[in-house]
XYZ file of C-alpha atoms in Angstrom:
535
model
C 0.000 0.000 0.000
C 2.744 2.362 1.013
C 4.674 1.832 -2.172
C 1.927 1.999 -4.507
C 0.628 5.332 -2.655
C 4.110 6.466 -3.518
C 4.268 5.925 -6.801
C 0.486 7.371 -7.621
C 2.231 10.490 -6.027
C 5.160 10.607 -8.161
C 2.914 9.164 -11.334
C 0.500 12.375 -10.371
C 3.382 14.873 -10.113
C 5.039 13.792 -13.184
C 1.781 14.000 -15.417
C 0.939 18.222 -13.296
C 4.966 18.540 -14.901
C 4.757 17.576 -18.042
C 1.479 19.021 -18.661
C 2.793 22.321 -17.179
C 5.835 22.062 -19.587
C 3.988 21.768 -22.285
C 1.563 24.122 -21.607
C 4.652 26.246 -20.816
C 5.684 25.534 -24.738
C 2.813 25.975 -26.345
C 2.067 29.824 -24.208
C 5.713 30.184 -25.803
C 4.702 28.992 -29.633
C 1.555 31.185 -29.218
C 3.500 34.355 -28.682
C 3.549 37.129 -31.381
C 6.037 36.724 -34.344
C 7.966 40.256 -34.834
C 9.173 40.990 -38.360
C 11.143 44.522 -38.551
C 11.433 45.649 -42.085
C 13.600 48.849 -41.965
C 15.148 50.579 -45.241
C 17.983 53.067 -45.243
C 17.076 56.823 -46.064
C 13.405 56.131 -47.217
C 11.762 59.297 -47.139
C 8.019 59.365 -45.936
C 7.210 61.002 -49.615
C 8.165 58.278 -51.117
C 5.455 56.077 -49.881
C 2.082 56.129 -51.598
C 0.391 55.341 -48.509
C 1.778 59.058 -47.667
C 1.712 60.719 -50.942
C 1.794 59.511 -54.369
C 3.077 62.070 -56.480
C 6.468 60.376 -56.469
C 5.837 56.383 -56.821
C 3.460 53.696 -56.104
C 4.150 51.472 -53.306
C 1.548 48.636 -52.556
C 3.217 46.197 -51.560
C 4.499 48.758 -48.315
C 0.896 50.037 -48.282
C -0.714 47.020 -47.897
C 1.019 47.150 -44.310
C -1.538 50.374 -43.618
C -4.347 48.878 -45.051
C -4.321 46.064 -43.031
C -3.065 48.035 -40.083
C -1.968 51.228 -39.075
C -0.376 54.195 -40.902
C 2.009 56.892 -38.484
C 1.886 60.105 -39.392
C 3.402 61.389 -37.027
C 6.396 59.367 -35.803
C 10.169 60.754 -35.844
C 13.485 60.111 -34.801
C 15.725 60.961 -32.308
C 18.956 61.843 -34.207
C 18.576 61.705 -37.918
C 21.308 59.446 -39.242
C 21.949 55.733 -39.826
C 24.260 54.475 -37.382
C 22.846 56.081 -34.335
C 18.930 55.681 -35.481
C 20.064 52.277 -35.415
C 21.429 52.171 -32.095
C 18.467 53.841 -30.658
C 16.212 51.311 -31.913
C 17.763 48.090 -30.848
C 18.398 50.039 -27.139
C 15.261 51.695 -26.533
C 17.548 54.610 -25.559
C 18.882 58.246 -26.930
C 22.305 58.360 -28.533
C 23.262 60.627 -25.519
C 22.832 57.365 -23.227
C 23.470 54.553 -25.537
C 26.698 56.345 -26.846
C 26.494 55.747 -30.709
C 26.200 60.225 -31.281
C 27.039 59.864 -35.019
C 28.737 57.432 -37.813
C 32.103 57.561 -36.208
C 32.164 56.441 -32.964
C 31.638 52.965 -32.410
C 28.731 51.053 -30.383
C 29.003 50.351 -27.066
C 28.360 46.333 -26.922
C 27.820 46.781 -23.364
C 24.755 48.210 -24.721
C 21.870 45.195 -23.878
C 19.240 45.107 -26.951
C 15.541 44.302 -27.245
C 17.062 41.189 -29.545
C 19.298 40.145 -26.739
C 16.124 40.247 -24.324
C 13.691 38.382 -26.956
C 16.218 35.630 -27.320
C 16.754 35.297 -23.566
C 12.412 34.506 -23.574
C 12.362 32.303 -26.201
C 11.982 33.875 -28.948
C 14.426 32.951 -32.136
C 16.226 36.025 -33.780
C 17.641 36.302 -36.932
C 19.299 39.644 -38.662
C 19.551 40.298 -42.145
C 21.249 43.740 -44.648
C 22.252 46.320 -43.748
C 23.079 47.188 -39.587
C 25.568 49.687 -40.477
C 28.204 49.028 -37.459
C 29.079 46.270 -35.262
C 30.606 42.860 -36.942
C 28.730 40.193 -34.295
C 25.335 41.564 -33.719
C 24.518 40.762 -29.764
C 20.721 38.356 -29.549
C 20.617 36.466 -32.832
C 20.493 33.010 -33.314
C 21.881 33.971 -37.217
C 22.712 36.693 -39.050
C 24.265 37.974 -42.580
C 24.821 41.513 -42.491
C 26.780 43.881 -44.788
C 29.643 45.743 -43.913
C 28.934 49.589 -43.558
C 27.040 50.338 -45.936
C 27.333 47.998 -48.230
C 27.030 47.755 -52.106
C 24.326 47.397 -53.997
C 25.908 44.719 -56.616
C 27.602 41.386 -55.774
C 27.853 42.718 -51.927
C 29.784 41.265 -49.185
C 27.775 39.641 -46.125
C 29.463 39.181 -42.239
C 28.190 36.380 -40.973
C 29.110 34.340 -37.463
C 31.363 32.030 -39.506
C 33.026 34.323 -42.323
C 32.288 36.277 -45.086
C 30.960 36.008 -47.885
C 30.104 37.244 -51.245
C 27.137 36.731 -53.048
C 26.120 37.158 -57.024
C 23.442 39.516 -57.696
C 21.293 42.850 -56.630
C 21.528 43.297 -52.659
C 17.638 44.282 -52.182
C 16.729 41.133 -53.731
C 19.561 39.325 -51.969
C 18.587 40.594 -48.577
C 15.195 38.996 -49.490
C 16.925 35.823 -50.937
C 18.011 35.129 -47.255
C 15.526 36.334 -45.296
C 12.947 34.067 -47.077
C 15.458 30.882 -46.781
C 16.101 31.172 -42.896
C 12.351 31.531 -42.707
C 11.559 28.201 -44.964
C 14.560 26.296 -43.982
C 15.768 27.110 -40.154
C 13.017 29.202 -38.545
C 11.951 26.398 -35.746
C 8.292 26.417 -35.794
C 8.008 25.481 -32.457
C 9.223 29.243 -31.385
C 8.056 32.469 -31.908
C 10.365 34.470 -33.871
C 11.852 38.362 -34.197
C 13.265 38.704 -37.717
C 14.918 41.938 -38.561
C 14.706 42.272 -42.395
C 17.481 45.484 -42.896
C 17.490 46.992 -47.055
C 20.222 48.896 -47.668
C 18.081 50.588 -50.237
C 17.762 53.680 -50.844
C 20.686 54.697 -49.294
C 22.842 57.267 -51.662
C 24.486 56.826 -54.205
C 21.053 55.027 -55.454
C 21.996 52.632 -57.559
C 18.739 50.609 -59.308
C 18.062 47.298 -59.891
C 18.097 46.588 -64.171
C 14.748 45.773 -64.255
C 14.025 49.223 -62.778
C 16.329 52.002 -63.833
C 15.583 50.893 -67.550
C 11.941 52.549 -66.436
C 12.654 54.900 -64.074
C 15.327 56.682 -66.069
C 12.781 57.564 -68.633
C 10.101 59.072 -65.841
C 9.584 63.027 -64.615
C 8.464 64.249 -61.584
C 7.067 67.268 -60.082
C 9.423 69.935 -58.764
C 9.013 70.844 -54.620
C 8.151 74.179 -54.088
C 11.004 74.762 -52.371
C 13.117 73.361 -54.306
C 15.196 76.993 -54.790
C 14.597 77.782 -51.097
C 16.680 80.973 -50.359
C 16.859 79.845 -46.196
C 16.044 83.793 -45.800
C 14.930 82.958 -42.503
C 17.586 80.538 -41.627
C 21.236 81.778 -42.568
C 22.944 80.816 -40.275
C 21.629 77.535 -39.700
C 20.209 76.174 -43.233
C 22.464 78.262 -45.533
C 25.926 77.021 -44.474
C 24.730 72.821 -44.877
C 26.505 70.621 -47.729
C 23.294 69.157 -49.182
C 22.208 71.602 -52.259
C 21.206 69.563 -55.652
C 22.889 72.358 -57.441
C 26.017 72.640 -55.381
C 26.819 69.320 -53.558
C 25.439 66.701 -55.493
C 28.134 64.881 -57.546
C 27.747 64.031 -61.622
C 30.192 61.470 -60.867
C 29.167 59.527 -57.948
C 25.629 60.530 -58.113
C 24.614 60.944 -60.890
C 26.437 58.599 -62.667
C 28.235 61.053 -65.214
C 31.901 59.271 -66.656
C 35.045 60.165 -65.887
C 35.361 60.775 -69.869
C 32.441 62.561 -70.123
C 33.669 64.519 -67.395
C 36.723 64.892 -68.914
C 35.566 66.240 -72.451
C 33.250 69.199 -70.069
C 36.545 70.094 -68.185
C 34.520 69.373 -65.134
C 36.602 67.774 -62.338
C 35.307 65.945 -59.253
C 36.721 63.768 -56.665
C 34.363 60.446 -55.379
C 34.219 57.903 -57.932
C 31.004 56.487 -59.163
C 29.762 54.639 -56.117
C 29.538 50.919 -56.490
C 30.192 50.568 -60.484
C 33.582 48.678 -59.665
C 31.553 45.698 -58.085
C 29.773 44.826 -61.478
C 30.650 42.024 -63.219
C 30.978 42.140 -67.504
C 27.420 41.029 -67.818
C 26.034 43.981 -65.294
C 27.955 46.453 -66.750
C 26.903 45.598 -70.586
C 23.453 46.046 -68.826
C 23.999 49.410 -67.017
C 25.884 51.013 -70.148
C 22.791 50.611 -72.434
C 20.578 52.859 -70.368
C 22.867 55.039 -68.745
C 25.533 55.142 -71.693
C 22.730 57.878 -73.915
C 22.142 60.100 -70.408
C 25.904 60.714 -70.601
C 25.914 61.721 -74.651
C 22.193 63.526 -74.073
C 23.953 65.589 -70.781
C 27.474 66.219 -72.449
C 25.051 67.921 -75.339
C 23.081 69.496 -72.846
C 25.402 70.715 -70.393
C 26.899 73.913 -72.489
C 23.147 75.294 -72.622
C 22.363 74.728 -68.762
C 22.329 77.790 -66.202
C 21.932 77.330 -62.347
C 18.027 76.400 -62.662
C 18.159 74.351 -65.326
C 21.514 72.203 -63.992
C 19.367 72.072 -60.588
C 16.286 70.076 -62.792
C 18.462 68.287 -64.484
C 19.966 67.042 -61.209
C 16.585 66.652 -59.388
C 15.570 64.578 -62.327
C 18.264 62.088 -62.231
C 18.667 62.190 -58.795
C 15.047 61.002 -58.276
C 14.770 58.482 -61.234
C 17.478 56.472 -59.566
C 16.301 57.262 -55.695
C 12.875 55.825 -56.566
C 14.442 53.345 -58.759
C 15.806 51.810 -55.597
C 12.610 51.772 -53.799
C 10.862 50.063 -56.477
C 12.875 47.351 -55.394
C 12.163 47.586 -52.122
C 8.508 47.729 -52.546
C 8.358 44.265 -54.426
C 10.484 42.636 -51.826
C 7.956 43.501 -49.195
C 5.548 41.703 -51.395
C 7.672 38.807 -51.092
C 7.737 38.491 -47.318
C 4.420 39.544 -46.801
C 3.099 36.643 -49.579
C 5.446 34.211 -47.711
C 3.426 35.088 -44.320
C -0.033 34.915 -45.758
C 1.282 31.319 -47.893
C 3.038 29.825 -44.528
C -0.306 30.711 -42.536
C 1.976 33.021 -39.986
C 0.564 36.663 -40.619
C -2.464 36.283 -38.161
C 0.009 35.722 -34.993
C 2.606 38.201 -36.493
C 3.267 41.481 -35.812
C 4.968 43.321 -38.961
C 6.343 46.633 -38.720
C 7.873 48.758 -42.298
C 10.013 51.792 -41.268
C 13.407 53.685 -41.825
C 15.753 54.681 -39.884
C 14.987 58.228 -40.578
C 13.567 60.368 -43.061
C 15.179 62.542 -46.363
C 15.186 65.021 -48.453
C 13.956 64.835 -51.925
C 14.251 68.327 -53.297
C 12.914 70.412 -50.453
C 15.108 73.435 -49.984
C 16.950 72.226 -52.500
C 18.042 68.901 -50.434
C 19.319 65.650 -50.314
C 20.508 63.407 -47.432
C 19.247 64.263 -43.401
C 20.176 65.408 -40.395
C 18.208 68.150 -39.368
C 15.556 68.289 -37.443
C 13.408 70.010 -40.265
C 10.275 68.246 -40.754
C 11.298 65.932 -43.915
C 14.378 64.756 -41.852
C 13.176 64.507 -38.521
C 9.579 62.741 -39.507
C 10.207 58.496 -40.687
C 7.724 56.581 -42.470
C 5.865 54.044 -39.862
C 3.392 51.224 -41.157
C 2.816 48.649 -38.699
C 0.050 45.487 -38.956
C -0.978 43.459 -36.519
C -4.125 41.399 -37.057
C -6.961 40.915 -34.540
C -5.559 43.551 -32.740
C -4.913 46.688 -35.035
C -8.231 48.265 -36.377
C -7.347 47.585 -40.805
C -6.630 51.301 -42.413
C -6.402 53.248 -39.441
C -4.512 56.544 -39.274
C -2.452 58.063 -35.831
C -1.200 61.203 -35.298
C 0.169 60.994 -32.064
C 4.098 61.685 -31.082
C 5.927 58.929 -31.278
C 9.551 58.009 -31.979
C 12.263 55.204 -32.964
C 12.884 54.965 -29.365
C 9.829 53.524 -28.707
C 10.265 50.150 -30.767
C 12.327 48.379 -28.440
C 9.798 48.703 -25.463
C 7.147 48.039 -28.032
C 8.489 44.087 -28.779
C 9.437 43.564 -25.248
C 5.213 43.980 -24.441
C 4.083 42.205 -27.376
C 6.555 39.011 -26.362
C 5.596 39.683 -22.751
C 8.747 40.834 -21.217
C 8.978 43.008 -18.665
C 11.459 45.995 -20.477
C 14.905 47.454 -17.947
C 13.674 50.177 -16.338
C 16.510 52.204 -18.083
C 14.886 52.153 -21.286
C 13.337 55.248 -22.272
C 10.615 55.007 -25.093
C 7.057 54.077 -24.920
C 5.821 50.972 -26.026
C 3.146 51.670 -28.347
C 0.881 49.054 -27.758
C -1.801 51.049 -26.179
C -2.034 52.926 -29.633
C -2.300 50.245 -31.361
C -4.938 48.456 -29.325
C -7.090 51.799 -30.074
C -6.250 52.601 -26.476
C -5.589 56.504 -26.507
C -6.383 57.433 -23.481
C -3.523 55.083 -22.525
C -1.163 57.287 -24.785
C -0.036 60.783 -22.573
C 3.013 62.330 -24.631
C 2.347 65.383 -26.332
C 6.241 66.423 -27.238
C 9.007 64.382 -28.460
C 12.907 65.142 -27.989
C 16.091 65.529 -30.567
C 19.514 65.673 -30.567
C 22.135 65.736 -33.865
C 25.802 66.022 -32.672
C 27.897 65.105 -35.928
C 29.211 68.075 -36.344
C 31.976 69.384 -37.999
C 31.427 66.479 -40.632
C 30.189 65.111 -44.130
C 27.292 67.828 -45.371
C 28.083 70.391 -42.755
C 24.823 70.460 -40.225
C 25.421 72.377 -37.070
C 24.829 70.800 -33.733
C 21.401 71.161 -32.795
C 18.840 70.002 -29.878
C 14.991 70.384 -29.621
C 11.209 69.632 -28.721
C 8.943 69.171 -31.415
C 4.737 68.973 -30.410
C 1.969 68.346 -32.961
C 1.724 72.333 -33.110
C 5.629 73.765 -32.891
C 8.792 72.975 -32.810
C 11.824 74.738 -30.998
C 15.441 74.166 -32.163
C 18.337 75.221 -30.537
C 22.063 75.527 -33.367
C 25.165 75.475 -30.778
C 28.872 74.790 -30.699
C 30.054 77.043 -33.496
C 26.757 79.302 -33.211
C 24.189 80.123 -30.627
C 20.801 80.441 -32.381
C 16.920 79.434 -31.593
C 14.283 78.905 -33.856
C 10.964 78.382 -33.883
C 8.551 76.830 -36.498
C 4.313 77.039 -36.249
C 4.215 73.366 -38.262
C 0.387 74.031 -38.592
C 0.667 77.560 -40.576
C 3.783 76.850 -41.557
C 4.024 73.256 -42.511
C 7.365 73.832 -44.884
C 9.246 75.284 -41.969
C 9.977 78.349 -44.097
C 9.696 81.122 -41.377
C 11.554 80.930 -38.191
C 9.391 83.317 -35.734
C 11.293 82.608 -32.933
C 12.078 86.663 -32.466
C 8.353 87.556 -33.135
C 6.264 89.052 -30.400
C 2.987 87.247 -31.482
C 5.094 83.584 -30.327
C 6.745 84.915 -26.717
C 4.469 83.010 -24.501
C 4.962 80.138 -26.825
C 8.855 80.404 -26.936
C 8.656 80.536 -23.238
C 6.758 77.336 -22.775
C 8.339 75.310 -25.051
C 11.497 76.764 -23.619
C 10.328 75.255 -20.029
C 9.016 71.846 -21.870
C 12.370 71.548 -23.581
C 14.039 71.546 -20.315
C 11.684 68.977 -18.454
C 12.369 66.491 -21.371
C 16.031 67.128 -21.266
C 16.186 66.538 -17.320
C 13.738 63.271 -17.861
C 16.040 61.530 -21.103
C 19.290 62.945 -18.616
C 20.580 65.073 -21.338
C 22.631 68.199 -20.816
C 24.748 71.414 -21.876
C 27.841 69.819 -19.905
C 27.065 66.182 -21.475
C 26.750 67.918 -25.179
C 29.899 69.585 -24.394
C 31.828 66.463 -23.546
C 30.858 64.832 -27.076
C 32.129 67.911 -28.467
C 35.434 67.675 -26.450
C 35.176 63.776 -28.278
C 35.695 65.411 -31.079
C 38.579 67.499 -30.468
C 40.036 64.302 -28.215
C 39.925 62.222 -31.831
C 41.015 65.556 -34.069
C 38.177 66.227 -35.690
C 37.696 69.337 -34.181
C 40.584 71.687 -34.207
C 41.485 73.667 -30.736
């Protein structure tokens, strides 16, 4: 009696284990897939599900239809590496350390990927991460070196690198839809990051598309010849005019003999051409072999205004060449989800890792916290719990994202984290949702394209901005009149009270996300530590 008593009691506790353990499993195997899909440089206006005056993007607006479309999400510091590090850290570059493209990453740093892994969850990485050779939280990766090239490109992966035969958007794809087919463990949940390099300068198109986008036109901004009367000393001095800073040679894919034969003489080579093989390069010299003998015609006749269309032109017909790409390679994924039966318990996400300038004021590239900079695109779906089609206009931020995953997977984010997880908004829970200003800071400066050091708090109706280092200027901007940022009324009587509240707001977020005057000033002595800023 005794011994059979015992072993009912050991028979019973056995059965409450396993049953626990796999109950334990399958809460695991019912937790939300995450698939990040970020691109490099994609500018908001060049998503349909924005504005389509530029391109045509369903595949990336499907994510809106079925979900929900951002229209007012921004980033913290408006430039790859450090967007970058903001995301996976769910912290400011001021904390997490990675200020600008030149210093490296703290891999002290502990991720959201790192955190997901730790619960379960299997990670993979693929394209473009811009720094760090061993991402930290992923099961497997293949990422490209810096930036990366857009032909035959090199991947880093945990055992070596390697190079691989082809067009990177479409090989970023390749991989990310054979770890999903071939080692995703379907007994996990799973946090892909799916990283395009695309459209990151110097725009280089997939065949298929710059033999059609070469031959489009598209409207001209209406500030395209922006004067920056309001903004001298702040807009006026950056290295990112069309007309002045954008290269025929690396650009805009003008030949060294063509160059040659105008007496026109510039310095970066064309970006990327030198990884084509004879096959590409047949191919890229049939459509881009007449816009070298139409422009050396041309180029006698140009003035300023017509050089600056010209440039526009070509500078957009490759740009949203690139993205064309892109868009069809969302299609992919998204097909593979819907085929594989995974999209209902998967939470997709399309962003970049900051916004751009295509033509307004003149622009290209980032950096400041001017609206087409500062503002990313954000699409996220998530079904049976996202409303299909919905639109949000509240403040939020790349630094929410990592806080964001950790509550969808269930774990409990460090308390040093400093985002918002989003989840409230997109449960249709705004009442949940109590930010009404968001915080910036851009520190690489002096550097590439020349944009001064700059801080400031942008809400739904302003947004303050103060220039330092080398100069000591505020401006303000009233985004609802003056949606272009055109007019910096910072000095005007009419906007006192409202300089002096912002002034006070600025100052609460900056003690909250520990920012400071002395911390800025030790990044700037950084610089002059590392000789990039003369004494």
């Amino acid at each position: 009696m005794k011994y059979t008593f015992l072993y009912l009691i050991f028979g019973a506790s056995f059965l409450l284990f396993t049953s626990c353990k796999q109950e334990a499993k399958e809460q695991i195997s019912k937790k939300p897939n995450i698939v990040f899909i970020m691109s490099d440089d994609h500018a908001y206006q060049a998503i349909s599900a924005y504005d389509d005056k530029l391109i045509n993007t369903p595949n990336i607006d499907r994510i809106a239809k079925e979900g929900m479309l951002f229209t007012n999400a921004s980033v913290t510091n408006s430039i790859c590496a450090p967007s970058r590090a903001v995301i996976l850290t769910g912290k400011h570059s001021h904390i997490n350390g990675k200020i600008d493209n030149i210093s490296p990453f703290n891999t002290t740093n502990v991720t959201f990927p790192q955190l997901l892994q730790k619960a379960g969850y299997q990670t993979a990485m693929f394209g473009k991460l811009h720094f760090g050779n061993n991402p930290k939280g992923f099961d497997e990766f293949k990422i490209l070196p810096g930036q990366g090239d857009y032909y035959n490109p090199r991947f880093i992966t945990a055992t070596g690198d390697t190079i691989v035969k082809g067009y990177v958007t479409d090989i970023t794809t390749d991989l990310t839809l054979d770890w999903l087919q071939n080692r995703r463990d379907a007994k996990k949940p799973f946090m892909l990051m799916y990283l395009h390099k695309a459209p990151h300068r110097s725009w280089m198109p997939a065949p298929r598309h710059y033999k059609e986008f070469t031959k489009k036109t598209y409207p001209l901004p209406t500030t395209l010849f922006d004067d920056y009367a309001t903004r001298e000393t702040t807009a006026g001095p950056a290295e990112m005019n069309i007309l002045k800073h954008m290269t025929l040679r690396y650009d805009l894919k003008i030949t060294d003999e063509v160059l040659a034969e105008l007496n026109i003489e510039e310095h970066l080579g064309i970006g990327g051409l030198n990884k084509f093989n004879p096959q590409q390069r047949a191919e890229w010299d049939k459509v881009y072999g007449p816009i070298n003998e139409a422009f050396k015609k041309e180029y006698s006749n140009m003035n300023d205004s017509t050089l600056m269309v010209w440039k526009y032109q070509r500078y957009m017909q490759d740009y949203l060449g690139t993205i064309a790409a892109v868009d069809e390679n969302v299609g992919r994924v998204l097909n593979y989800l819907d085929d594989e039966g995974l999209t209902e318990n998967t939470l997709v996400v399309y962003t970049s890792d900051q916004g751009f300038y295509l033509g307004e004021h003149g622009w290209f590239d980032k950096r400041f916290m001017y609206n087409e900079s500062f503002k990313t695109p954000l699409l996220i779906k998530w079904p049976n719990v996202i409303t299909p089609g919905t639109t949000e206009d509240e403040m939020v931020q790349n630094l929410d994202f990592a806080q964001t995953f950790l509550e969808v997977a269930g774990v409990i984010a460090p308390e040093d984290m400093q985002g918002k997880s989003l989840v409230p908004l997109l449960k249709g829970e705004k009442e949940k949702w109590d930010r009404d200003a968001v915080y910036y800071h851009y520190y690489e400066y002096p550097a590439e394209h020349a944009v001064k050091r700059h801080y400031g708090i942008a809400t739904k109706e302003f947004k303050l901005i103060h220039f330092y280092y080398d100069v000591d200027v505020w401006e303000l901007y009233d985004r609802e009149k003056d949606p272009q940022e055109l007019n910096n009324v910072f000095n005007d009587p009419d906007y006192a009270q409202v300089v002096s509240e912002l002034k006070e707001k600025l100052n609460g977020l900056r003690k909250k996300y520990k920012d400071s005057d002395s911390l800025g000033y030790q990044y700037i002595q950084l610089y002059k530590d590392k000789g990039l800023i003369e004494e």
